[in-house]
Short mmCIF file of C-alpha atoms in Angstrom, two decimals:
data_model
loop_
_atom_site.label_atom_id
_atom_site.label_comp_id
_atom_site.label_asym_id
_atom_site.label_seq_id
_atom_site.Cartn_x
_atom_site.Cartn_y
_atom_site.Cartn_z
CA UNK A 1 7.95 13.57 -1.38
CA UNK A 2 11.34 15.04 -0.61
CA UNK A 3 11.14 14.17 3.08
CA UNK A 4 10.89 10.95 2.54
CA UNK A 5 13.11 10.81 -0.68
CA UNK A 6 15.83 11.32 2.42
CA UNK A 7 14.48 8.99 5.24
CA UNK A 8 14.25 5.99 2.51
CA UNK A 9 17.56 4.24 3.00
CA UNK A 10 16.73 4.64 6.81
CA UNK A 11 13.27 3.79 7.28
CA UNK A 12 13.51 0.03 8.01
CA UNK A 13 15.71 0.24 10.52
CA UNK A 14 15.22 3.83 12.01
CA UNK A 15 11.09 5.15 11.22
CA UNK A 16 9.10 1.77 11.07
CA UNK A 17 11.18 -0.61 13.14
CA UNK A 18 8.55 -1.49 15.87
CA UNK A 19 5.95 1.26 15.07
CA UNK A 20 3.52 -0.62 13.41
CA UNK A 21 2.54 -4.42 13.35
CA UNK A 22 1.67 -5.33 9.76
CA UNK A 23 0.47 -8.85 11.72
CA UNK A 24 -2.26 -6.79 13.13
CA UNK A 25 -3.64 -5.32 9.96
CA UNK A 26 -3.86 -8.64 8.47
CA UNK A 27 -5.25 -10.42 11.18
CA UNK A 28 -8.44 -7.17 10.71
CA UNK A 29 -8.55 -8.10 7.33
CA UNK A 30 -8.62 -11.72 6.90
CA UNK A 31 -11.91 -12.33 8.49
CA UNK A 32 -13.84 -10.37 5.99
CA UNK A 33 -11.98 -11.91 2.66
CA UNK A 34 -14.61 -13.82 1.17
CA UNK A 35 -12.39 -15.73 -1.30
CA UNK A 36 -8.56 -16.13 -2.20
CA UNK A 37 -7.83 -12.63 -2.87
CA UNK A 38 -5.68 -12.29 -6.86
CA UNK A 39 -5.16 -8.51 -6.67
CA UNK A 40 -4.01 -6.47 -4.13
CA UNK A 41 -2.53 -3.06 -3.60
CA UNK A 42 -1.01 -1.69 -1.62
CA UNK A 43 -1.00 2.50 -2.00
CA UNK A 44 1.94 4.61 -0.48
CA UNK A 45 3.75 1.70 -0.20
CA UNK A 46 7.20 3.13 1.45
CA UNK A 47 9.36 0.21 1.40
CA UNK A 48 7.03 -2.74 1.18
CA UNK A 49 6.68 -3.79 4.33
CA UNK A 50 2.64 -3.76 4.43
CA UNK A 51 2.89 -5.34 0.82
CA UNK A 52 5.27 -8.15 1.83
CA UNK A 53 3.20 -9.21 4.69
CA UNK A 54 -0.12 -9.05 2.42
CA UNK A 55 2.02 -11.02 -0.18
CA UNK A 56 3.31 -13.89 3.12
CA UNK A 57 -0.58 -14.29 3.42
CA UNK A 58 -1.45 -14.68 0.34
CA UNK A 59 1.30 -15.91 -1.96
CA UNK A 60 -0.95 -16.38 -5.08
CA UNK A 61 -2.21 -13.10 -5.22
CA UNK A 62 -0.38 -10.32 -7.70
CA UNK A 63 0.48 -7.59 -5.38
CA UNK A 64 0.68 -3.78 -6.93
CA UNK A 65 2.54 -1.31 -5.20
CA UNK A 66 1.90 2.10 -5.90
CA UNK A 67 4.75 5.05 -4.03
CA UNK A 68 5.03 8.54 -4.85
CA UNK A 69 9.11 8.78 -3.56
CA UNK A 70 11.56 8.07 -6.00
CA UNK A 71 14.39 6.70 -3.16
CA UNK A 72 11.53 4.44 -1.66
CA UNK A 73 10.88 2.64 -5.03
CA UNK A 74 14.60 2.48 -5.05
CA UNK A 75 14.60 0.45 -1.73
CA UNK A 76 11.11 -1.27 -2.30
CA UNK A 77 12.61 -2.97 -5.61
CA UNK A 78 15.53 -3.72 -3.69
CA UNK A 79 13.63 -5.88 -1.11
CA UNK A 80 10.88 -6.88 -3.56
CA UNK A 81 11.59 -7.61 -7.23
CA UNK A 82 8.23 -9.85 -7.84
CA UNK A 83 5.94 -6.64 -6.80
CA UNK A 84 4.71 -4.69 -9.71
CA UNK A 85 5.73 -1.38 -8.29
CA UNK A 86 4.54 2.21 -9.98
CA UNK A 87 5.33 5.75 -8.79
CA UNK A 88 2.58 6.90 -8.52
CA UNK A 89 0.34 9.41 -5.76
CA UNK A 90 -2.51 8.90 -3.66
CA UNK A 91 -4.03 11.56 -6.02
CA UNK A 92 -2.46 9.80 -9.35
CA UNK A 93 -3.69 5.93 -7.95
CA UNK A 94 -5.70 4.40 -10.86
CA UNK A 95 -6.28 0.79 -9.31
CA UNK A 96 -8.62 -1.37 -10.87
CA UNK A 97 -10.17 -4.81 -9.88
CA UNK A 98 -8.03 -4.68 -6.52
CA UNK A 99 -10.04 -7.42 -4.14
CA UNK A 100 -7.96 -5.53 -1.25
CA UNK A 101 -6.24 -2.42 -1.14
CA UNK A 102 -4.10 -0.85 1.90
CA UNK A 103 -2.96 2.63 2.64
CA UNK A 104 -0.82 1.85 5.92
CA UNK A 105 0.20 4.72 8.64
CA UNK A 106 -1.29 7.91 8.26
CA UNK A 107 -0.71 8.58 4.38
CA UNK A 108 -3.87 10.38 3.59
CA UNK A 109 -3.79 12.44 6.70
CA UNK A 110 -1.66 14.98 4.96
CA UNK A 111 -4.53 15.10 1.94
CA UNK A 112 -6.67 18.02 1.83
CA UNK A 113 -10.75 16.85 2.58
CA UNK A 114 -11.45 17.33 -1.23
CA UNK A 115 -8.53 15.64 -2.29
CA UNK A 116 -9.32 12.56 0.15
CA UNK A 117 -12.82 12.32 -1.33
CA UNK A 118 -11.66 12.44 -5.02
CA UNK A 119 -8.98 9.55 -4.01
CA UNK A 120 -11.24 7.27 -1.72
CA UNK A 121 -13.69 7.85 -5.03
CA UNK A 122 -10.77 6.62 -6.74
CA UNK A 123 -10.43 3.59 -4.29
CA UNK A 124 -13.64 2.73 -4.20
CA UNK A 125 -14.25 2.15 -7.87
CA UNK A 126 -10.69 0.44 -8.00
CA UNK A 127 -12.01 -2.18 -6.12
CA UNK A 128 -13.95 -5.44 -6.91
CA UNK A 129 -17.54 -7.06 -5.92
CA UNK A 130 -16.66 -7.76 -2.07
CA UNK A 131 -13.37 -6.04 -2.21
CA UNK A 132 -11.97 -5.04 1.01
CA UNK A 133 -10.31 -1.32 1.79
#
């Protein structure tokens, strides 16, 4: 997580400005929440960004964030002070209950196939009845 220990002060304004509509992935989700979501993750979290918008869409729900980089949880906290926030892997997740949970950009393309399987395992029994990944 050393890369992006050193792109984390940056990454607002210089890596995910304009890359990537968080608009879009809600508008995919929404249609398939069955009922008001209370739990939601969001895994390799960065900054918050994904988890803010989740949280703009549904303000009741708690929102866990869950970052392996030191400096990102640094700036996340900054933006976001009313996200429960853990350091925490892809590998290390240990959601539970989660009626959504989001891994935005291409986090678990740098997993190894057996390592994705163990943490999609992982995902999968973190979530609830009807819970959407």
């Amino acid at each position: 997580m050393i890369s992006f220990d050193l792109i984390a002060k940056n990454y607002d304004t210089s890596v995910s400005d304009g890359r990537f509509s968080y608009l879009d992935v809600i508008n995919l989700i929404d249609p398939f929440v069955i009922s008001e979501p209370s739990m939601i993750s969001d895994l390799a979290s960065g900054t918050g960004n994904m988890a803010a918008a989740l949280n703009e869409r549904w303000p009741s729900a708690h929102i866990l964030c869950q970052e392996p980089s030191s400096e990102m949880i640094k700036v996340l906290k900054k933006k976001h002070n009313d996200f429960q926030v853990e350091q925490k892997s892809l590998e290390e997740t240990d959601i539970c209950n989660q009626n959504i949970v989001t891994v935005t950009f291409n986090s678990i393309n740098y997993l190894s196939p057996d390592v994705l399987l163990q943490v999609f395992q992982k995902i999968r029994t973190g979530l609830s009845h009807n819970g959407i990944f």
